Coordinates of C-alpha atoms and ligand atoms in Angstrom, one line a residue:
Chain A
X30 CA 0.0 0.0 0.0
X31 CA 1.2 3.5 -0.8
X32 CA -0.5 6.7 0.4
X33 CA -2.0 8.7 -2.4
X34 CA 0.4 11.6 -2.0
X35 CA 3.4 9.3 -2.3
X36 CA 1.9 7.6 -5.3
X37 CA 1.4 11.0 -6.9
X38 CA 5.0 12.0 -6.0
X39 CA 6.5 8.9 -7.7
X40 CA 4.3 8.7 -10.7
X41 CA 4.2 12.4 -11.9
X42 CA 7.2 13.5 -14.0
X43 CA 6.0 16.6 -15.8
X44 CA 8.3 19.7 -15.5
X45 CA 8.4 21.0 -12.0
X46 CA 7.4 17.8 -10.3
X47 CA 9.9 16.3 -7.8
X48 CA 10.1 13.0 -9.7
X49 CA 10.2 14.9 -13.0
X50 CA 13.2 16.9 -11.6
X51 CA 14.8 13.7 -10.6
X52 CA 14.5 12.1 -14.1
X53 CA 16.0 15.4 -15.4
X54 CA 19.2 14.6 -13.4
X55 CA 20.1 11.7 -15.7
X56 CA 21.0 10.9 -19.3
X57 CA 18.0 9.0 -20.5
X58 CA 17.3 7.0 -23.7
X59 CA 15.4 9.3 -26.1
X60 CA 15.4 7.5 -29.4
X61 CA 17.0 4.5 -31.2
X62 CA 19.9 5.7 -33.3
X63 CA 18.2 4.1 -36.3
X64 CA 15.3 6.5 -36.0
X65 CA 17.6 9.2 -37.4
X66 CA 19.5 7.1 -39.9
X67 CA 21.2 9.8 -42.0
X68 CA 21.9 13.5 -42.3
X69 CA 18.9 15.6 -43.2
X70 CA 16.6 12.6 -42.6
X71 CA 13.0 13.3 -41.5
X72 CA 12.6 14.6 -38.0
X73 CA 10.9 12.5 -35.3
X74 CA 8.4 13.6 -32.8
X75 CA 9.5 12.6 -29.3
X76 CA 7.5 13.1 -26.1
X77 CA 9.5 12.7 -22.9
X78 CA 8.7 13.6 -19.3
X79 CA 5.6 15.4 -20.4
X80 CA 7.4 17.6 -23.0
X81 CA 6.7 17.5 -26.7
X82 CA 10.0 17.6 -28.6
X83 CA 11.3 17.1 -32.0
X84 CA 14.5 15.2 -32.8
X85 CA 16.5 15.7 -36.0
X86 CA 19.9 15.2 -37.5
X87 CA 21.2 18.1 -39.5
X88 CA 23.3 18.2 -42.7
X89 CA 26.5 17.9 -40.7
X90 CA 25.4 14.8 -38.7
X91 CA 24.6 16.8 -35.5
X92 CA 21.7 15.6 -33.4
X93 CA 19.2 18.0 -31.9
X94 CA 16.2 17.6 -29.6
X95 CA 14.2 20.8 -29.6
X96 CA 10.7 22.2 -28.7
X97 CA 8.3 20.7 -31.2
X98 CA 6.6 24.0 -32.0
X99 CA 7.8 26.9 -34.1
X100 CA 8.2 30.1 -32.0
X101 CA 6.4 32.1 -34.6
X102 CA 2.9 30.9 -34.7
X103 CA 3.1 27.5 -33.1
X104 CA 3.3 25.1 -36.1
X105 CA 4.7 21.7 -35.4
X106 CA 8.2 21.6 -36.8
X107 CA 7.5 17.9 -37.7
X108 CA 6.3 19.4 -41.0
X109 CA 9.6 21.2 -41.4
X110 CA 12.3 20.9 -44.1
X111 CA 15.5 19.5 -42.7
X112 CA 18.1 21.0 -45.0
X113 CA 21.3 23.1 -45.1
X114 CA 22.2 22.7 -41.4
X115 CA 18.8 23.3 -39.8
X116 CA 15.1 22.7 -39.7
X117 CA 12.9 25.2 -41.5
X118 CA 9.3 25.7 -40.6
X119 CA 7.2 25.3 -43.7
X120 CA 4.7 28.0 -42.7
X121 CA 6.8 31.2 -43.0
X122 CA 10.3 29.8 -43.3
X123 CA 11.8 30.4 -39.9
X124 CA 14.8 28.2 -39.4
X125 CA 16.3 26.5 -36.4
X126 CA 19.6 24.8 -35.6
X127 CA 20.1 21.7 -33.4
X128 CA 20.5 23.9 -30.4
X129 CA 17.2 25.6 -30.9
X130 CA 18.7 28.8 -32.1
X131 CA 16.6 30.6 -34.7
X132 CA 19.0 31.2 -37.6
X133 CA 16.7 32.9 -40.1
X134 CA 13.5 34.9 -40.0
X135 CA 13.0 35.5 -43.7
X136 CA 10.4 38.3 -43.3
X137 CA 12.8 40.4 -41.2
X138 CA 15.9 42.1 -42.6
X139 CA 18.9 39.9 -41.7
X140 CA 20.7 43.0 -40.3
X141 CA 18.0 43.6 -37.7
X142 CA 19.3 40.7 -35.7
X143 CA 15.7 39.8 -34.8
X144 CA 16.3 36.1 -35.1
X145 CA 18.8 36.3 -32.3
X146 CA 15.9 37.0 -29.9
X147 CA 14.3 33.7 -30.8
X148 CA 15.4 30.5 -29.1
X149 CA 13.6 27.2 -28.7
X150 CA 14.2 25.0 -25.7
X151 CA 16.8 22.4 -26.8
X152 CA 18.3 19.4 -25.1
X153 CA 21.5 17.6 -26.1
X154 CA 21.2 14.4 -28.0
X155 CA 24.2 12.2 -28.1
X156 CA 24.8 8.8 -29.6
X157 CA 26.2 6.0 -27.5
X158 CA 25.7 2.5 -28.9
X159 CA 22.3 2.0 -30.6
X160 CA 20.7 4.7 -28.5
X161 CA 20.4 8.5 -28.6
X162 CA 20.5 9.9 -25.1
X163 CA 19.3 13.2 -23.8
X164 CA 19.7 15.1 -20.6
X165 CA 16.7 17.3 -20.0
X166 CA 18.0 19.1 -16.9
X167 CA 20.2 22.0 -16.0
X168 CA 23.1 22.2 -18.4
X169 CA 25.4 23.4 -15.7
X170 CA 24.7 20.2 -13.8
X171 CA 25.2 17.7 -16.6
X172 CA 26.1 14.2 -15.5
X173 CA 29.0 12.3 -17.1
X174 CA 28.1 10.6 -20.4
X175 CA 26.4 7.2 -19.7
X176 CA 28.6 4.1 -19.9
X177 CA 26.1 1.2 -19.5
X178 CA 27.7 -1.9 -20.8
X179 CA 25.0 -2.8 -23.3
X180 CA 25.6 0.5 -25.0
X181 CA 29.4 0.4 -25.1
X182 CA 30.2 -3.1 -26.3
X183 CA 30.9 -3.5 -30.0
X184 CA 27.8 -3.1 -32.2
X185 CA 27.8 -6.8 -33.2
X186 CA 27.4 -7.8 -29.6
X187 CA 24.3 -5.8 -28.8
X188 CA 20.7 -5.2 -29.9
X189 CA 18.2 -2.7 -28.5
X190 CA 14.5 -2.2 -29.1
X191 CA 11.8 0.0 -27.6
X192 CA 8.1 -0.2 -27.4
X193 CA 5.3 2.1 -26.4
X194 CA 3.7 1.0 -23.2
X195 CA 0.3 2.6 -22.4
X196 CA 0.7 3.1 -18.7
X197 CA 2.7 5.0 -16.1
X198 CA 6.4 4.3 -16.0
X199 CA 6.4 3.1 -12.4
X200 CA 4.0 0.2 -12.7
X201 CA 6.0 -0.9 -15.8
X202 CA 9.3 -0.7 -14.0
X203 CA 8.0 -2.4 -10.9
X204 CA 7.4 -5.5 -13.1
X205 CA 11.1 -5.5 -13.9
X206 CA 12.0 -5.9 -10.2
X207 CA 9.1 -8.2 -9.3
X208 CA 11.1 -11.4 -9.4
X209 CA 8.2 -13.4 -8.0
X210 CA 6.0 -13.2 -11.1
X211 CA 8.4 -15.0 -13.4
X212 CA 7.6 -18.5 -12.2
X213 CA 3.9 -17.8 -13.0
X214 CA 3.4 -15.4 -15.8
X215 CA 6.4 -16.4 -17.9
X216 CA 6.4 -20.1 -17.0
X217 CA 5.4 -21.2 -20.5
X218 CA 8.0 -19.1 -22.2
X219 CA 11.0 -20.4 -20.2
X220 CA 10.5 -23.7 -22.1
X221 CA 9.9 -22.5 -25.6
X222 CA 11.5 -19.1 -26.1
X223 CA 14.6 -19.4 -28.2
X224 CA 16.3 -16.7 -26.2
X225 CA 15.6 -18.5 -22.9
X226 CA 15.3 -22.2 -23.3
X227 CA 17.9 -24.9 -22.7
X228 CA 19.8 -23.3 -19.8
X229 CA 20.6 -25.6 -16.8
X230 CA 19.4 -22.8 -14.5
X231 CA 15.9 -23.2 -16.0
X232 CA 15.6 -26.6 -14.2
X233 CA 16.2 -25.0 -10.8
X234 CA 13.4 -22.6 -11.7
X235 CA 11.1 -25.4 -12.5
X236 CA 12.0 -27.6 -9.6
X237 CA 11.7 -25.0 -6.9
X238 CA 8.8 -22.7 -7.5
X239 CA 9.1 -21.0 -4.1
X240 CA 12.2 -18.8 -4.3
X241 CA 13.4 -17.0 -1.3
X242 CA 14.3 -13.3 -1.8
X243 CA 17.1 -11.2 -0.5
X244 CA 17.0 -7.5 -1.1
X245 CA 20.2 -5.6 -0.6
X246 CA 20.8 -1.9 -1.1
X247 CA 23.6 -0.8 -3.3
X248 CA 25.0 2.7 -3.9
X249 CA 23.1 3.1 -7.1
X250 CA 20.0 1.2 -6.2
X251 CA 19.4 -2.4 -5.3
X252 CA 20.3 -5.9 -5.9
X253 CA 17.4 -8.3 -5.7
X254 CA 18.5 -11.9 -5.2
X255 CA 16.2 -14.8 -5.7
X256 CA 17.5 -18.1 -4.5
X257 CA 16.3 -21.7 -5.1
X258 CA 17.5 -25.0 -4.0
X259 CA 20.2 -26.6 -6.1
X260 CA 22.0 -30.0 -5.8
X261 CA 24.1 -30.8 -2.7
X262 CA 22.2 -28.4 -0.5
X263 CA 23.5 -25.4 -2.4
X264 CA 21.6 -22.4 -3.5
X265 CA 20.9 -21.3 -7.1
X266 CA 21.0 -17.5 -7.0
X267 CA 19.6 -15.1 -9.6
X268 CA 20.4 -11.5 -9.0
X269 CA 18.6 -8.6 -10.6
X270 CA 20.3 -5.2 -10.3
X271 CA 18.1 -2.0 -10.3
X272 CA 19.9 1.3 -10.8
X273 CA 18.0 4.5 -10.1
X274 CA 15.7 5.7 -11.5
X275 CA 14.7 2.9 -13.9
X276 CA 17.4 0.6 -15.2
X277 CA 17.0 -3.2 -14.6
X278 CA 18.8 -6.3 -15.8
X279 CA 17.4 -9.8 -16.0
X280 CA 19.7 -12.5 -14.6
X281 CA 21.2 -14.5 -17.4
X282 CA 20.5 -18.0 -18.5
X283 CA 23.2 -20.2 -19.9
X284 CA 25.2 -18.5 -22.6
X285 CA 22.2 -16.6 -23.9
X286 CA 22.7 -12.9 -24.3
X287 CA 21.8 -10.9 -21.2
X288 CA 18.9 -8.6 -21.3
X289 CA 17.6 -5.6 -19.4
X290 CA 15.4 -2.6 -19.6
X291 CA 15.0 1.1 -19.1
X292 CA 11.5 2.5 -18.3
X293 CA 11.2 6.1 -19.4
X294 CA 8.1 8.3 -18.9
X295 CA 6.5 9.7 -22.0
X296 CA 3.9 11.4 -19.9
X297 CA 2.2 10.3 -16.7
X298 CA 0.0 7.7 -18.6
X299 CA 2.5 6.4 -21.1
X300 CA 6.1 5.2 -21.1
X301 CA 8.8 3.8 -23.3
X302 CA 9.9 0.3 -22.4
X303 CA 13.4 0.0 -23.7
X304 CA 14.8 -3.6 -24.0
X305 CA 18.3 -4.6 -24.8
X306 CA 20.1 -7.8 -25.2
X307 CA 23.9 -8.1 -25.4
X308 CA 26.7 -10.5 -24.8
X309 CA 29.7 -9.1 -23.1
X310 CA 32.3 -11.2 -25.0
X311 CA 30.9 -12.4 -28.3
X312 CA 28.9 -11.3 -31.3
X313 CA 25.2 -12.2 -31.3
X314 CA 24.6 -15.0 -33.7
X315 CA 22.5 -14.4 -36.8
X316 CA 19.7 -16.6 -35.3
X317 CA 19.8 -14.7 -32.0
X318 CA 19.6 -11.3 -33.7
X319 CA 16.8 -12.5 -35.9
X320 CA 14.9 -13.9 -32.9
X321 CA 15.2 -10.4 -31.3
X322 CA 13.9 -8.7 -34.4
X323 CA 11.1 -11.2 -34.6
X324 CA 9.9 -10.3 -31.1
X325 CA 11.2 -13.1 -29.0
X326 CA 12.8 -12.9 -25.6
X327 CA 12.2 -9.4 -24.1
X328 CA 11.4 -7.9 -27.5
X329 CA 8.1 -7.8 -29.3
X330 CA 6.5 -7.3 -32.7
X331 CA 5.0 -4.0 -33.9
X332 CA 2.2 -2.5 -35.7
X333 CA 4.1 -1.8 -38.9
X334 CA 5.8 1.5 -39.1
X335 CA 5.2 2.3 -35.4
X336 CA 6.6 1.4 -32.0
X337 CA 3.2 0.2 -30.8
X338 CA 3.2 -3.5 -30.1
X339 CA 1.3 -5.5 -32.6
X340 CA -0.5 -7.1 -29.6
X341 CA -2.1 -4.1 -27.9
X342 CA -5.1 -3.2 -25.9
X343 CA -7.2 -2.6 -29.1
X344 CA -7.0 -6.2 -30.1
X345 CA -7.0 -7.6 -26.5
X346 CA -3.3 -8.5 -26.9
X347 CA -4.5 -11.3 -29.2
X348 CA -5.6 -13.2 -26.1
X349 CA -5.6 -16.9 -26.9
X350 CA -7.7 -18.8 -24.3
X351 CA -6.9 -22.1 -25.9
X352 CA -3.2 -21.6 -25.6
X353 CA -3.8 -20.6 -22.0
X354 CA -5.8 -23.8 -21.4
X355 CA -3.1 -25.9 -23.0
X356 CA -0.5 -24.3 -20.8
X357 CA 1.6 -22.9 -23.7
X358 CA 1.2 -19.5 -22.2
X359 CA 0.2 -18.9 -18.6
X360 CA -2.0 -15.9 -19.3
X361 CA -3.0 -16.5 -22.8
X362 CA -0.9 -13.7 -24.2
X363 CA 2.1 -14.6 -26.4
X364 CA 5.6 -13.4 -25.6
X365 CA 7.3 -12.3 -22.5
X366 CA 7.2 -8.6 -23.2
X367 CA 3.5 -8.5 -23.9
X368 CA 2.7 -10.8 -21.0
X369 CA 4.1 -8.1 -18.8
X370 CA 2.8 -5.1 -20.7
X371 CA -0.8 -6.5 -21.0
X372 CA -1.1 -6.9 -17.3
X373 CA 0.6 -3.6 -16.4
X374 CA -1.7 -1.7 -18.8
X375 CA -4.7 -3.5 -17.4
X376 CA -4.0 -1.8 -14.0
X377 CA -5.2 1.5 -15.7
X378 CA -3.0 4.4 -16.7
X379 CA -1.8 5.1 -13.2
X380 CA -2.5 2.2 -10.8
X381 CA -4.1 3.2 -7.5
X382 CA -1.6 1.9 -5.0
X383 CA -3.8 2.7 -2.1
X384 CA -5.7 -0.5 -2.9
X385 CA -2.8 -2.9 -3.0
X386 CA -2.2 -5.6 -0.6
X387 CA 1.6 -6.2 -0.7
X388 CA 3.2 -9.2 0.9
X389 CA 6.6 -9.7 2.2
X390 CA 8.0 -11.1 -1.1
X391 CA 7.2 -7.7 -2.6
X392 CA 10.0 -6.2 -0.6
X393 CA 12.1 -5.4 -3.7
X394 CA 9.3 -3.2 -4.9
X395 CA 8.8 -1.7 -1.5
X396 CA 12.4 -0.8 -1.2
X397 CA 12.7 0.6 -4.7
X398 CA 9.8 3.0 -4.0
X399 CA 11.3 3.9 -0.7
X400 CA 14.6 4.7 -2.4
X401 CA 13.0 6.7 -5.2
X402 CA 10.9 8.7 -2.8
X403 CA 13.8 9.5 -0.5
X404 CA 16.0 10.6 -3.5
X405 CA 13.2 12.7 -5.0
X406 CA 12.6 14.4 -1.6
X407 CA 16.3 14.9 -1.0
X408 CA 16.7 16.5 -4.4
X409 CA 13.7 18.7 -3.9
X410 CA 14.5 19.8 -0.3
X411 CA 18.3 19.9 -0.3
X412 CA 19.4 19.7 -3.9
X413 CA 21.1 16.4 -3.2
X414 CA 22.0 14.6 -6.5
X415 CA 20.3 11.2 -6.7
X416 CA 22.0 7.9 -6.9
X417 CA 22.6 6.4 -10.4
X418 CA 24.3 9.4 -11.9
X419 CA 27.8 8.1 -11.2
X420 CA 29.4 6.0 -13.8
X421 CA 30.4 3.5 -11.0
X422 CA 26.7 3.0 -10.3
X423 CA 26.2 2.0 -13.9
X424 CA 28.9 -0.7 -13.9
X425 CA 26.5 -3.4 -12.9
X426 CA 25.6 -6.8 -14.3
X427 CA 22.9 -9.3 -13.5
X428 CA 24.3 -12.8 -12.6
X429 CA 23.2 -16.3 -11.9
X430 CA 25.3 -18.7 -9.9
X431 CA 25.2 -21.7 -7.5
X432 CA 26.7 -21.0 -4.1
X433 CA 27.2 -22.8 -0.8
X434 CA 24.4 -21.8 1.7
X435 CA 26.5 -19.7 4.0
X436 CA 27.8 -17.3 1.5
X437 CA 26.1 -13.9 1.2
X438 CA 25.6 -13.3 -2.5
X439 CA 26.6 -9.7 -2.2
X440 CA 30.2 -10.7 -1.3
X441 CA 30.5 -14.0 -3.1
X442 CA 29.2 -12.5 -6.3
X443 CA 30.7 -9.1 -6.1
X444 CA 32.8 -9.5 -9.2
X445 CA 29.9 -11.3 -11.0
X446 CA 27.7 -8.3 -10.4
X447 CA 30.3 -5.8 -11.8
X448 CA 31.1 -5.0 -15.4
X449 CA 34.4 -6.6 -16.3
X450 CA 35.3 -5.8 -19.9
X451 CA 36.3 -8.9 -21.8
X452 CA 34.9 -11.3 -19.1
X453 CA 31.7 -13.0 -19.9
X454 CA 28.6 -12.9 -17.7
X455 CA 28.3 -15.3 -14.8
X456 CA 25.5 -17.6 -15.6
X457 CA 24.1 -21.1 -15.1
Chain B
X14 CA 0.4 -22.2 -31.3
X15 CA 2.6 -22.7 -34.4
X16 CA 6.4 -22.2 -34.2
X17 CA 6.1 -19.0 -36.1
X18 CA 4.3 -16.3 -34.1
X19 CA 3.2 -14.8 -37.4
X20 CA 0.8 -17.7 -37.8
X21 CA -0.9 -16.4 -34.8
X22 CA -0.9 -12.8 -35.7
X23 CA -2.2 -13.3 -39.2
X24 CA -4.8 -15.9 -38.3
X25 CA -8.1 -14.3 -39.5
X26 CA -10.1 -16.6 -37.2
X27 CA -8.2 -15.7 -34.2
X28 CA -10.6 -14.8 -31.4
X29 CA -10.3 -11.5 -29.8
X30 CA -12.8 -9.7 -27.6
X31 CA -13.3 -6.7 -29.9
X32 CA -11.0 -4.4 -28.0
X33 CA -12.6 -4.6 -24.6
X34 CA -9.2 -4.0 -23.0
X35 CA -8.8 -0.6 -24.7
X36 CA -11.8 0.8 -22.9
X37 CA -11.2 -1.1 -19.7
X38 CA -7.7 0.3 -19.4
X39 CA -8.7 3.9 -19.8
X40 CA -8.5 6.6 -17.2
X41 CA -12.3 7.1 -17.4
X42 CA -13.0 3.5 -16.6
X43 CA -10.4 3.6 -13.7
X44 CA -12.9 5.8 -11.9
X45 CA -15.3 2.9 -11.6
X46 CA -13.1 0.7 -9.7
X47 CA -15.0 -0.8 -6.8
X48 CA -14.4 1.4 -3.8
X49 CA -15.1 -1.0 -1.0
X50 CA -12.1 -2.4 0.9
X51 CA -10.5 -5.5 -0.7
X52 CA -8.9 -6.8 2.4
X53 CA -9.4 -7.1 6.1
X54 CA -7.0 -6.0 8.8
X55 CA -3.8 -8.0 9.0
X56 CA -2.2 -9.5 12.0
X57 CA 1.4 -8.6 11.9
X58 CA 4.0 -9.6 14.6
X59 CA 7.2 -7.6 14.6
X60 CA 10.1 -8.9 16.8
X61 CA 13.1 -6.8 17.6
X62 CA 16.0 -9.3 18.2
X63 CA 18.4 -7.0 20.0
X64 CA 18.5 -3.7 21.9
X65 CA 19.4 -1.5 19.0
X66 CA 16.7 -3.0 16.9
X67 CA 14.2 -2.5 19.7
X68 CA 15.2 1.3 19.8
X69 CA 14.4 1.6 16.1
X70 CA 11.1 -0.3 16.6
X71 CA 10.1 1.9 19.6
X72 CA 10.4 4.8 17.3
X73 CA 7.5 3.6 15.2
X74 CA 5.2 1.8 17.7
X75 CA 3.3 5.0 18.5
X76 CA 2.0 5.3 14.9
X77 CA -1.5 4.0 14.3
X78 CA -1.0 0.5 13.0
X79 CA -3.7 -1.9 11.9
X80 CA -3.3 -4.4 14.7
X81 CA 0.5 -5.0 14.6
X82 CA 2.1 -6.2 17.8
X83 CA 5.6 -5.1 18.5
X84 CA 7.7 -7.4 20.7
X85 CA 11.1 -7.5 22.2
X86 CA 13.2 -10.1 23.9
X87 CA 13.2 -9.5 27.6
X88 CA 16.6 -11.0 28.1
X89 CA 20.1 -10.3 26.8
X90 CA 21.2 -13.9 27.5
X91 CA 22.0 -16.1 24.5
X92 CA 19.0 -18.3 23.6
X93 CA 19.7 -21.9 22.9
X94 CA 17.0 -22.9 20.4
X95 CA 17.3 -26.6 21.2
X96 CA 16.6 -25.9 24.9
X97 CA 14.0 -23.2 24.4
X98 CA 10.4 -24.2 23.6
X99 CA 8.2 -21.4 22.4
X100 CA 6.6 -20.8 25.7
X101 CA 10.0 -20.3 27.3
X102 CA 11.1 -17.5 25.0
X103 CA 11.1 -14.4 27.2
X104 CA 9.2 -11.7 25.2
X105 CA 7.7 -8.3 26.2
X106 CA 5.3 -5.8 24.8
X107 CA 6.6 -2.2 24.5
X108 CA 4.9 -1.4 27.9
X109 CA 7.0 -4.2 29.5
X110 CA 4.1 -6.7 29.9
X111 CA 5.2 -10.3 29.2
X112 CA 4.1 -11.9 25.9
X113 CA 3.7 -15.5 24.9
X114 CA 5.1 -16.5 21.6
X115 CA 2.5 -19.1 20.8
X116 CA -0.4 -16.8 21.6
X117 CA 1.2 -14.0 19.6
X118 CA 1.5 -16.2 16.5
X119 CA -1.9 -17.8 16.6
X120 CA -3.7 -16.3 13.6
X121 CA -0.8 -14.1 12.6
X122 CA -0.3 -13.4 8.9
X123 CA 3.3 -12.3 8.9
X124 CA 6.3 -12.3 11.2
X125 CA 9.0 -9.6 10.8
X126 CA 12.3 -10.1 12.5
X127 CA 14.4 -6.9 13.0
X128 CA 18.0 -7.2 13.8
X129 CA 21.1 -5.1 14.0
X130 CA 23.4 -7.7 15.3
X131 CA 24.2 -11.3 14.4
X132 CA 24.1 -12.8 17.8
X133 CA 20.4 -13.4 18.1
X134 CA 20.3 -16.5 15.9
X135 CA 18.9 -18.6 18.7
X136 CA 15.9 -16.4 19.3
X137 CA 15.3 -16.0 15.6
X138 CA 15.2 -19.8 15.3
X139 CA 12.7 -20.2 18.1
X140 CA 10.4 -17.6 16.6
X141 CA 10.9 -18.8 13.0
X142 CA 10.3 -22.4 14.1
X143 CA 6.9 -21.5 15.5
X144 CA 6.1 -19.4 12.5
X145 CA 7.0 -22.3 10.2
X146 CA 4.7 -24.8 12.1
X147 CA 1.9 -22.4 11.6
X148 CA 2.9 -21.7 7.9
X149 CA 3.3 -18.0 8.6
X150 CA 5.6 -16.0 6.3
X151 CA 8.7 -14.9 8.1
X152 CA 10.6 -11.8 6.8
X153 CA 14.0 -10.7 8.1
X154 CA 15.1 -7.1 8.1
X155 CA 18.8 -6.5 8.8
X156 CA 19.3 -2.9 9.8
X157 CA 22.7 -1.9 8.5
X158 CA 22.7 1.8 9.4
X159 CA 26.1 2.8 10.7
X160 CA 27.5 -0.7 10.4
X161 CA 30.4 -2.3 8.7
X162 CA 29.8 -4.8 5.9
X163 CA 31.1 -7.8 7.7
X164 CA 28.8 -7.0 10.7
X165 CA 25.9 -6.9 8.4
X166 CA 26.8 -10.2 6.9
X167 CA 26.6 -11.7 10.3
X168 CA 23.1 -10.3 10.8
X169 CA 22.0 -11.6 7.4
X170 CA 23.5 -15.0 8.1
X171 CA 21.8 -15.2 11.5
X172 CA 18.4 -14.9 9.8
X173 CA 19.0 -16.5 6.4
X174 CA 17.9 -20.0 7.3
X175 CA 14.6 -18.8 8.7
X176 CA 13.4 -15.9 6.6
X177 CA 11.6 -16.4 3.4
X178 CA 12.5 -12.9 2.5
X179 CA 15.4 -11.0 3.7
X180 CA 16.1 -7.3 3.4
X181 CA 19.2 -5.4 4.2
X182 CA 18.3 -1.8 4.8
X183 CA 20.9 0.9 4.9
X184 CA 18.6 3.3 6.8
X185 CA 16.3 2.7 9.7
X186 CA 13.5 4.7 8.0
X187 CA 12.8 1.7 5.9
X188 CA 11.1 0.1 8.9
X189 CA 8.0 2.3 8.9
X190 CA 8.1 2.4 5.1
X191 CA 7.9 -1.4 5.0
X192 CA 5.3 -1.8 7.7
X193 CA 3.1 0.8 6.0
X194 CA 3.5 -1.0 2.6
X195 CA 2.5 -4.3 4.3
X196 CA -0.5 -2.7 6.0
X197 CA 0.9 -3.9 9.4
Ligands
FES523 S1 -1.6 -12.1 -8.3 FE1 -0.3 -10.4 -8.3 S2 -1.5 -8.9 -9.2 FE2 -2.8 -10.5 -9.1
FE2_524 FE1 8.0 -10.1 -16.6

C-alpha cells in the first residue's frame, strides 16, 4: 500500500514535479539511433517527461532535440524541411539549428538581428551505442556521459529495441524488479522461447517454485536476489540489479545474451519500455539477432511503421484462451514482453496503489519505491544529486550462480555483479 | 500455437474480444473501480531481536497501525534454540508486559524479525520455528545503518535460514516504510 500523495510523487514526471526533476538529473534514452539514420533525414516527434519535442539530425550529422513547435505561430516543426544545417518551418520559413537557435526569419531584414531574440528549448542528443541519449535538466549540472555496458560493447554484440507502453512508468518498472512473477506469468516461455530455453538454470526454476528473496541496497539502487535449492544443499541464485531511477537487468540463462530494460516516462500515462540484449564477450549469432527482431525474448512485434506493439489493448493483446488452457502460455498472451505489458496496462493508466495488498515477497518493490521517494525528496529539499548518476553505479551486471548456503551473494558474487570488460557474464 | 508467431498474428479466425481491453484500461474507466475495501486488517507480529533493533522499533510503535504487535526479547542472554520451547522465550510488549510467543503467533499473517546484530540467531530460530509450524511467512530485516559490511553479513547469516524474504536496509527509516506498505 502506498498513500495517495506518495503515489502522486512517484508517478508524476512533468516539468516542475519532484520525480520529474529527478529524471532530469540523468541521461535517459530518447530514441533509437536508427530512427535518425542519416543526415537531413525526416525529423521525429518525441515526447518525454511530459514535454513535446522534435529530434532531428542536420546536414552535418549533428543531433538535436528541440521544442516541437515553431516560435512564430506554433506550427509543429515535424512538418519542417530538414536542410542546409537546420530545420525550416514550412509556414513562414523560420529556421532553427540543433541547439534551438533561430538562424533565419525571412520576413525580417537579416541586419535587424531579430532572429537572435528567438530560441527554442533544446536538449543535447548524443549517440552511445544504438541509443540517442538526452539530458533534460540543467546544463550546468550535466552528469557524465552514460557508460552502460550494453551501449558500449561493439555493435555486433548488442541489440536494442523499444516499445510504447500505455501506462505509467512506475508500474511498468516495478514489473522489472518483481522477481516473484516469473515462475507464474512467464512459465510457458521459459521452455519455448529461443532466447531463454535450454539453460541448466531453468531446471532450478522449474524444480523450486518458491524462491526466497534477499534485497540488498547498493550505492546506485538495489540488488534483488532470488534463491532456489540446487543440488548438494546449495543455493541457485539469480540476481537482478536495479539502478535508479529505472534501469534493470534480468539474470542471465546459460550462454544466452543478457537482457535488461529502461523505463522512461513519455507522460504520466505512457512510457517507453526499452529492451536490450547483449553478450559481453561475443557477437550475437544471426539466429539470436533474428529472434530479437522477430519479437522473441524481451522484445516484441510491432504495428508496422510504429513502436506500438502488434499485440495491444485494441486487439486484446491477441488473447488466446486455448493456448492458456493448453498451458503454452500462462496468461493466454504470447511473448514475455507483452505478457508483462498487457497486465501492467490492465491496471489502468496510473495504478491506484492505495488499494494494493503487498506481501513480504514484494520487498524489492517496497524498497525501490522507498529509495525513489527519498531521493526525490532529498533533491527537492536539499538539492542532493540522486544515486545512479555516477558511472560507477552504472557498472553493474545481473548474474546467476550456484553458491554454498552460508555465502552472502553480495560478497561472493561481487565480481559477477560488476562490469568486467572482456569477461563473460556469470551464468548457469 | 505454431512455431512462427506470425501464424498467430495473421490468423483471421483468431478470437479477440473486440478491443474490450482498450476501454477497460482507460482513465475514465479507472474511476469505476469498486471502492469497497478489498482486504481485512492483517495480524502482523514484529520482533526486535536486540536492543538497538528495539530502539528503532520503539520509534514507530506509536503510529496508528492496523493491529500490529511489537515485541522485544526481555533477556540479553543467548538463547539456545534446542533448549528453548516457544513458551519459554522471554518476550515483552513495549509497555513491559510479558508476551507469549504461541499466543502472539496464533492467527498471525506475517512475522517480521528486526536485527542489527548477528548474535540473536537462537531467538530467531525459536520464533521462526513456531512461524514455520503455523505456515506463517517470516521476513527478516537486517538494519545496516552505521554498520560495517562484515557485521551486516553476520546479521544476514543469522536470519537467512529462517526468513523467506530478507532485506538489508541501509537506513532505519525503511522500517516504517515497509510496515506501511505491508499494512501492518
Ligand atoms: S496475483 Fe499479483 S497482481 Fe494478481
Ligand atoms: Fe515479466
